[in-house]
JSON list of C-alpha atoms in Angstrom, two decimals:
[
{"chain": "W", "resi": 9, "resn": "MET", "atom": "CA", "xyz": [-17.28, 5.11, 37.67]},
{"chain": "W", "resi": 10, "resn": "ASP", "atom": "CA", "xyz": [-16.13, 4.65, 34.08]},
{"chain": "W", "resi": 11, "resn": "ILE", "atom": "CA", "xyz": [-12.70, 3.37, 35.14]},
{"chain": "W", "resi": 12, "resn": "ARG", "atom": "CA", "xyz": [-14.40, 0.72, 37.18]},
{"chain": "W", "resi": 13, "resn": "ARG", "atom": "CA", "xyz": [-16.59, -0.40, 34.61]},
{"chain": "W", "resi": 14, "resn": "LEU", "atom": "CA", "xyz": [-13.58, -0.54, 32.06]},
{"chain": "W", "resi": 15, "resn": "ALA", "atom": "CA", "xyz": [-11.62, -2.37, 34.77]},
{"chain": "W", "resi": 16, "resn": "SER", "atom": "CA", "xyz": [-14.41, -4.93, 35.04]},
{"chain": "W", "resi": 17, "resn": "SER", "atom": "CA", "xyz": [-14.77, -5.43, 31.35]},
{"chain": "W", "resi": 18, "resn": "ALA", "atom": "CA", "xyz": [-11.04, -6.05, 30.89]},
{"chain": "W", "resi": 19, "resn": "LEU", "atom": "CA", "xyz": [-11.12, -8.63, 33.62]},
{"chain": "W", "resi": 20, "resn": "PHE", "atom": "CA", "xyz": [-14.22, -10.43, 32.15]},
{"chain": "W", "resi": 21, "resn": "ILE", "atom": "CA", "xyz": [-12.59, -10.49, 28.74]},
{"chain": "W", "resi": 22, "resn": "GLY", "atom": "CA", "xyz": [-9.19, -11.72, 30.26]},
{"chain": "W", "resi": 23, "resn": "LEU", "atom": "CA", "xyz": [-11.04, -14.55, 31.89]},
{"chain": "W", "resi": 24, "resn": "ALA", "atom": "CA", "xyz": [-13.03, -15.61, 28.88]},
{"chain": "W", "resi": 25, "resn": "VAL", "atom": "CA", "xyz": [-10.00, -15.51, 26.77]},
{"chain": "W", "resi": 26, "resn": "SER", "atom": "CA", "xyz": [-7.78, -17.59, 29.11]},
{"chain": "W", "resi": 27, "resn": "GLY", "atom": "CA", "xyz": [-10.57, -20.23, 29.31]},
{"chain": "W", "resi": 28, "resn": "ALA", "atom": "CA", "xyz": [-10.18, -21.22, 25.74]},
{"chain": "W", "resi": 29, "resn": "GLY", "atom": "CA", "xyz": [-7.73, -23.94, 25.36]},
{"chain": "W", "resi": 30, "resn": "ALA", "atom": "CA", "xyz": [-5.24, -24.19, 22.78]},
{"chain": "W", "resi": 31, "resn": "GLU", "atom": "CA", "xyz": [-6.73, -27.43, 21.50]},
{"chain": "W", "resi": 32, "resn": "GLU", "atom": "CA", "xyz": [-9.73, -25.52, 20.23]},
{"chain": "W", "resi": 33, "resn": "TRP", "atom": "CA", "xyz": [-7.81, -23.50, 17.98]},
{"chain": "W", "resi": 34, "resn": "LEU", "atom": "CA", "xyz": [-7.22, -24.58, 14.44]},
{"chain": "W", "resi": 35, "resn": "PRO", "atom": "CA", "xyz": [-3.75, -24.13, 12.89]},
{"chain": "W", "resi": 36, "resn": "VAL", "atom": "CA", "xyz": [-3.44, -21.72, 9.98]},
{"chain": "W", "resi": 37, "resn": "LYS", "atom": "CA", "xyz": [-2.14, -23.66, 6.98]},
{"chain": "W", "resi": 38, "resn": "GLU", "atom": "CA", "xyz": [-2.40, -20.76, 4.54]},
{"chain": "W", "resi": 39, "resn": "ASN", "atom": "CA", "xyz": [0.82, -18.97, 3.92]},
{"chain": "W", "resi": 40, "resn": "ASN", "atom": "CA", "xyz": [-0.04, -16.90, 0.96]},
{"chain": "W", "resi": 41, "resn": "LEU", "atom": "CA", "xyz": [-0.96, -13.42, 2.02]},
{"chain": "W", "resi": 42, "resn": "GLU", "atom": "CA", "xyz": [-2.17, -12.29, -1.32]},
{"chain": "W", "resi": 43, "resn": "ILE", "atom": "CA", "xyz": [-5.62, -11.07, -1.57]},
{"chain": "W", "resi": 44, "resn": "SER", "atom": "CA", "xyz": [-8.05, -12.54, -4.41]},
{"chain": "W", "resi": 45, "resn": "ALA", "atom": "CA", "xyz": [-10.07, -10.07, -6.41]},
{"chain": "W", "resi": 46, "resn": "GLY", "atom": "CA", "xyz": [-13.66, -10.33, -5.05]},
{"chain": "W", "resi": 47, "resn": "SER", "atom": "CA", "xyz": [-12.86, -11.87, -1.89]},
{"chain": "W", "resi": 48, "resn": "PRO", "atom": "CA", "xyz": [-14.07, -10.18, 1.48]},
{"chain": "W", "resi": 49, "resn": "LEU", "atom": "CA", "xyz": [-10.52, -8.47, 1.95]},
{"chain": "W", "resi": 50, "resn": "ASP", "atom": "CA", "xyz": [-10.63, -6.95, -1.53]},
{"chain": "W", "resi": 51, "resn": "PHE", "atom": "CA", "xyz": [-10.90, -3.20, -0.83]},
{"chain": "W", "resi": 52, "resn": "SER", "atom": "CA", "xyz": [-10.67, -2.08, -4.31]},
{"chain": "W", "resi": 53, "resn": "GLY", "atom": "CA", "xyz": [-14.38, -1.35, -4.63]},
{"chain": "W", "resi": 54, "resn": "PHE", "atom": "CA", "xyz": [-14.13, 1.46, -1.86]},
{"chain": "W", "resi": 55, "resn": "LEU", "atom": "CA", "xyz": [-11.98, 3.62, -3.96]},
{"chain": "W", "resi": 56, "resn": "VAL", "atom": "CA", "xyz": [-12.06, 2.78, -7.62]},
{"chain": "W", "resi": 57, "resn": "ASN", "atom": "CA", "xyz": [-8.84, 3.44, -9.32]},
{"chain": "W", "resi": 58, "resn": "THR", "atom": "CA", "xyz": [-8.91, 4.07, -12.92]},
{"chain": "W", "resi": 59, "resn": "PRO", "atom": "CA", "xyz": [-5.75, 4.39, -14.93]},
{"chain": "W", "resi": 60, "resn": "ILE", "atom": "CA", "xyz": [-4.09, 7.90, -14.52]},
{"chain": "W", "resi": 61, "resn": "GLU", "atom": "CA", "xyz": [-4.38, 10.12, -17.54]},
{"chain": "W", "resi": 62, "resn": "GLU", "atom": "CA", "xyz": [-3.81, 13.82, -18.16]},
{"chain": "W", "resi": 63, "resn": "LYS", "atom": "CA", "xyz": [-7.46, 14.70, -17.21]},
{"chain": "W", "resi": 64, "resn": "LYS", "atom": "CA", "xyz": [-7.16, 12.62, -13.91]},
{"chain": "W", "resi": 65, "resn": "ARG", "atom": "CA", "xyz": [-4.05, 14.07, -12.79]},
{"chain": "W", "resi": 66, "resn": "LEU", "atom": "CA", "xyz": [-3.76, 15.24, -9.02]},
{"chain": "W", "resi": 67, "resn": "ILE", "atom": "CA", "xyz": [-4.29, 18.77, -8.41]},
{"chain": "W", "resi": 68, "resn": "ALA", "atom": "CA", "xyz": [-4.79, 21.15, -5.41]},
{"chain": "W", "resi": 69, "resn": "ASN", "atom": "CA", "xyz": [-8.28, 22.63, -5.81]},
{"chain": "W", "resi": 70, "resn": "PRO", "atom": "CA", "xyz": [-9.33, 26.23, -4.92]},
{"chain": "W", "resi": 71, "resn": "TYR", "atom": "CA", "xyz": [-10.20, 24.93, -1.21]},
{"chain": "W", "resi": 72, "resn": "GLY", "atom": "CA", "xyz": [-6.59, 23.47, -0.78]},
{"chain": "W", "resi": 73, "resn": "ARG", "atom": "CA", "xyz": [-7.96, 19.72, -1.07]},
{"chain": "W", "resi": 74, "resn": "PHE", "atom": "CA", "xyz": [-6.53, 17.23, -3.61]},
{"chain": "W", "resi": 75, "resn": "ALA", "atom": "CA", "xyz": [-8.74, 16.65, -6.68]},
{"chain": "W", "resi": 76, "resn": "GLN", "atom": "CA", "xyz": [-8.56, 15.42, -10.21]},
{"chain": "W", "resi": 77, "resn": "ALA", "atom": "CA", "xyz": [-8.07, 17.93, -12.94]},
{"chain": "W", "resi": 78, "resn": "ASP", "atom": "CA", "xyz": [-11.22, 16.94, -14.60]},
{"chain": "W", "resi": 79, "resn": "LYS", "atom": "CA", "xyz": [-13.31, 17.42, -11.27]},
{"chain": "W", "resi": 80, "resn": "PRO", "atom": "CA", "xyz": [-11.69, 20.24, -9.28]},
{"chain": "W", "resi": 81, "resn": "GLY", "atom": "CA", "xyz": [-14.70, 20.95, -7.05]},
{"chain": "W", "resi": 82, "resn": "GLU", "atom": "CA", "xyz": [-14.68, 17.32, -5.89]},
{"chain": "W", "resi": 83, "resn": "ALA", "atom": "CA", "xyz": [-12.12, 16.50, -3.10]},
{"chain": "W", "resi": 84, "resn": "LEU", "atom": "CA", "xyz": [-10.36, 13.05, -3.74]},
{"chain": "W", "resi": 85, "resn": "ARG", "atom": "CA", "xyz": [-10.03, 10.74, -0.75]},
{"chain": "W", "resi": 86, "resn": "LEU", "atom": "CA", "xyz": [-6.54, 9.23, -0.77]},
{"chain": "W", "resi": 87, "resn": "GLN", "atom": "CA", "xyz": [-5.35, 6.00, 1.03]},
{"chain": "W", "resi": 88, "resn": "CYS", "atom": "CA", "xyz": [-1.46, 6.01, 1.17]},
{"chain": "W", "resi": 89, "resn": "ALA", "atom": "CA", "xyz": [0.81, 3.02, 0.76]},
{"chain": "W", "resi": 90, "resn": "SER", "atom": "CA", "xyz": [4.31, 3.57, 2.21]},
{"chain": "W", "resi": 91, "resn": "ILE", "atom": "CA", "xyz": [6.75, 1.75, 0.00]},
{"chain": "W", "resi": 92, "resn": "ALA", "atom": "CA", "xyz": [10.26, 1.12, 1.27]},
{"chain": "W", "resi": 93, "resn": "TRP", "atom": "CA", "xyz": [11.85, 0.48, -2.01]},
{"chain": "W", "resi": 94, "resn": "GLY", "atom": "CA", "xyz": [15.31, -0.14, -1.06]},
{"chain": "W", "resi": 95, "resn": "PRO", "atom": "CA", "xyz": [17.93, -3.01, -0.33]},
{"chain": "W", "resi": 96, "resn": "PRO", "atom": "CA", "xyz": [17.08, -5.64, 0.33]},
{"chain": "W", "resi": 97, "resn": "SER", "atom": "CA", "xyz": [13.35, -5.35, -0.73]},
{"chain": "W", "resi": 98, "resn": "SER", "atom": "CA", "xyz": [14.13, -4.04, -4.18]},
{"chain": "W", "resi": 99, "resn": "GLY", "atom": "CA", "xyz": [17.06, -6.15, -5.32]},
{"chain": "W", "resi": 100, "resn": "ALA", "atom": "CA", "xyz": [15.64, -9.29, -6.67]},
{"chain": "W", "resi": 101, "resn": "VAL", "atom": "CA", "xyz": [12.26, -8.26, -7.95]},
{"chain": "W", "resi": 102, "resn": "ASP", "atom": "CA", "xyz": [11.40, -8.67, -11.68]},
{"chain": "W", "resi": 103, "resn": "ARG", "atom": "CA", "xyz": [8.62, -7.03, -13.64]},
{"chain": "W", "resi": 104, "resn": "ALA", "atom": "CA", "xyz": [6.03, -10.02, -12.93]},
{"chain": "W", "resi": 105, "resn": "PHE", "atom": "CA", "xyz": [6.61, -9.37, -9.22]},
{"chain": "W", "resi": 106, "resn": "ILE", "atom": "CA", "xyz": [6.25, -5.57, -9.58]},
{"chain": "W", "resi": 107, "resn": "ASP", "atom": "CA", "xyz": [2.82, -6.11, -11.48]},
{"chain": "W", "resi": 108, "resn": "ARG", "atom": "CA", "xyz": [1.65, -8.58, -8.63]},
{"chain": "W", "resi": 109, "resn": "TYR", "atom": "CA", "xyz": [2.68, -6.15, -5.89]},
{"chain": "W", "resi": 110, "resn": "VAL", "atom": "CA", "xyz": [0.93, -3.16, -7.45]},
{"chain": "W", "resi": 111, "resn": "ARG", "atom": "CA", "xyz": [-2.19, -5.20, -8.09]},
{"chain": "W", "resi": 112, "resn": "GLN", "atom": "CA", "xyz": [-2.14, -6.22, -4.44]},
{"chain": "W", "resi": 113, "resn": "LEU", "atom": "CA", "xyz": [-1.88, -2.53, -3.41]},
{"chain": "W", "resi": 114, "resn": "SER", "atom": "CA", "xyz": [-4.91, -1.66, -5.50]},
{"chain": "W", "resi": 115, "resn": "LEU", "atom": "CA", "xyz": [-6.90, -4.68, -3.90]},
{"chain": "W", "resi": 116, "resn": "HIS", "atom": "CA", "xyz": [-5.94, -3.37, -0.59]},
{"chain": "W", "resi": 117, "resn": "GLY", "atom": "CA", "xyz": [-7.71, -0.09, -1.31]},
{"chain": "W", "resi": 118, "resn": "TYR", "atom": "CA", "xyz": [-4.70, 2.10, -1.91]},
{"chain": "W", "resi": 119, "resn": "ASN", "atom": "CA", "xyz": [-4.66, 4.93, -4.33]},
{"chain": "W", "resi": 120, "resn": "ILE", "atom": "CA", "xyz": [-1.60, 6.91, -3.67]},
{"chain": "W", "resi": 121, "resn": "ALA", "atom": "CA", "xyz": [1.89, 5.66, -2.87]},
{"chain": "W", "resi": 122, "resn": "ARG", "atom": "CA", "xyz": [4.87, 7.20, -1.08]},
{"chain": "W", "resi": 123, "resn": "PHE", "atom": "CA", "xyz": [8.46, 5.81, -1.66]},
{"chain": "W", "resi": 124, "resn": "TYR", "atom": "CA", "xyz": [11.09, 5.56, 0.92]},
{"chain": "W", "resi": 125, "resn": "PHE", "atom": "CA", "xyz": [14.82, 4.77, 0.34]},
{"chain": "W", "resi": 126, "resn": "VAL", "atom": "CA", "xyz": [14.58, 4.87, -3.32]},
{"chain": "W", "resi": 127, "resn": "ASP", "atom": "CA", "xyz": [18.24, 6.51, -3.42]},
{"chain": "W", "resi": 128, "resn": "ALA", "atom": "CA", "xyz": [19.55, 3.67, -1.39]},
{"chain": "W", "resi": 129, "resn": "ASP", "atom": "CA", "xyz": [18.59, 1.24, -4.26]},
{"chain": "W", "resi": 130, "resn": "LEU", "atom": "CA", "xyz": [19.54, 3.55, -6.99]},
{"chain": "W", "resi": 131, "resn": "MET", "atom": "CA", "xyz": [23.05, 4.43, -5.68]},
{"chain": "W", "resi": 132, "resn": "LEU", "atom": "CA", "xyz": [23.99, 1.07, -3.89]},
{"chain": "W", "resi": 133, "resn": "GLY", "atom": "CA", "xyz": [27.65, 0.65, -4.42]},
{"chain": "W", "resi": 134, "resn": "GLN", "atom": "CA", "xyz": [28.18, 3.54, -6.71]},
{"chain": "W", "resi": 135, "resn": "ALA", "atom": "CA", "xyz": [31.45, 5.51, -6.41]},
{"chain": "W", "resi": 136, "resn": "GLN", "atom": "CA", "xyz": [30.15, 8.72, -7.59]},
{"chain": "W", "resi": 137, "resn": "ASP", "atom": "CA", "xyz": [27.15, 11.16, -6.93]},
{"chain": "W", "resi": 138, "resn": "PHE", "atom": "CA", "xyz": [24.18, 10.61, -9.53]},
{"chain": "W", "resi": 139, "resn": "ASP", "atom": "CA", "xyz": [25.80, 7.58, -10.97]},
{"chain": "W", "resi": 140, "resn": "PHE", "atom": "CA", "xyz": [22.58, 5.57, -10.81]},
{"chain": "W", "resi": 141, "resn": "ARG", "atom": "CA", "xyz": [22.66, 1.84, -11.36]},
{"chain": "W", "resi": 142, "resn": "PRO", "atom": "CA", "xyz": [20.77, 1.37, -14.70]},
{"chain": "W", "resi": 143, "resn": "GLU", "atom": "CA", "xyz": [18.94, -1.82, -13.60]},
{"chain": "W", "resi": 144, "resn": "ALA", "atom": "CA", "xyz": [17.72, -0.01, -10.43]},
{"chain": "W", "resi": 145, "resn": "LEU", "atom": "CA", "xyz": [16.40, 2.95, -12.25]},
{"chain": "W", "resi": 146, "resn": "ASP", "atom": "CA", "xyz": [14.64, 0.70, -14.78]},
{"chain": "W", "resi": 147, "resn": "ARG", "atom": "CA", "xyz": [12.95, -1.08, -11.95]},
{"chain": "W", "resi": 148, "resn": "MET", "atom": "CA", "xyz": [11.85, 2.04, -10.28]},
{"chain": "W", "resi": 149, "resn": "ARG", "atom": "CA", "xyz": [10.56, 3.45, -13.64]},
{"chain": "W", "resi": 150, "resn": "TYR", "atom": "CA", "xyz": [8.65, 0.31, -14.32]},
{"chain": "W", "resi": 151, "resn": "LEU", "atom": "CA", "xyz": [7.30, 0.40, -10.69]},
{"chain": "W", "resi": 152, "resn": "MET", "atom": "CA", "xyz": [6.02, 4.00, -11.37]},
{"chain": "W", "resi": 153, "resn": "ALA", "atom": "CA", "xyz": [4.40, 3.03, -14.74]},
{"chain": "W", "resi": 154, "resn": "ALA", "atom": "CA", "xyz": [2.58, 0.02, -13.11]},
{"chain": "W", "resi": 155, "resn": "LEU", "atom": "CA", "xyz": [1.17, 2.22, -10.31]},
{"chain": "W", "resi": 156, "resn": "LYS", "atom": "CA", "xyz": [-0.02, 4.73, -12.81]},
{"chain": "W", "resi": 157, "resn": "ARG", "atom": "CA", "xyz": [-1.62, 1.88, -14.90]},
{"chain": "W", "resi": 158, "resn": "GLU", "atom": "CA", "xyz": [-3.42, 0.69, -11.71]},
{"chain": "W", "resi": 159, "resn": "GLY", "atom": "CA", "xyz": [-4.64, 4.23, -10.92]},
{"chain": "W", "resi": 160, "resn": "ILE", "atom": "CA", "xyz": [-2.24, 4.63, -7.90]},
{"chain": "W", "resi": 161, "resn": "TYR", "atom": "CA", "xyz": [-0.78, 8.28, -7.67]},
{"chain": "W", "resi": 162, "resn": "TRP", "atom": "CA", "xyz": [2.73, 8.80, -6.44]}
]
């Protein structure tokens, strides 16, 4: 019975969508995907991020949940952003871009970040192990400091 109801609903939706002509749709003219603070897409109010200090460091509380050091009994809800920070995405970014990027993460409602491919950026073109590119290391450290300032753990 439920399968028939689901199939008829899908058929009805399909017919309704196919009836809408292309001339009824307006073209998207905006190509900037940055969220403005205070807009309906600003999710930063759901999880308020304050700059991370010693008392706000992340700990595992006695119940095995993440919490801030100053509130160990209160479990912390984390929304994780996956950051693929490697070539080509990290190669041509400056500090102003990093600041904008981190602000956008906050506006999207993230409060923790997970890094991927950091080694690829740090070691690109290097002949020896642990011979980090200084500019890549500086960029990574600045990114981590910017995340901390914005209240995003890593």
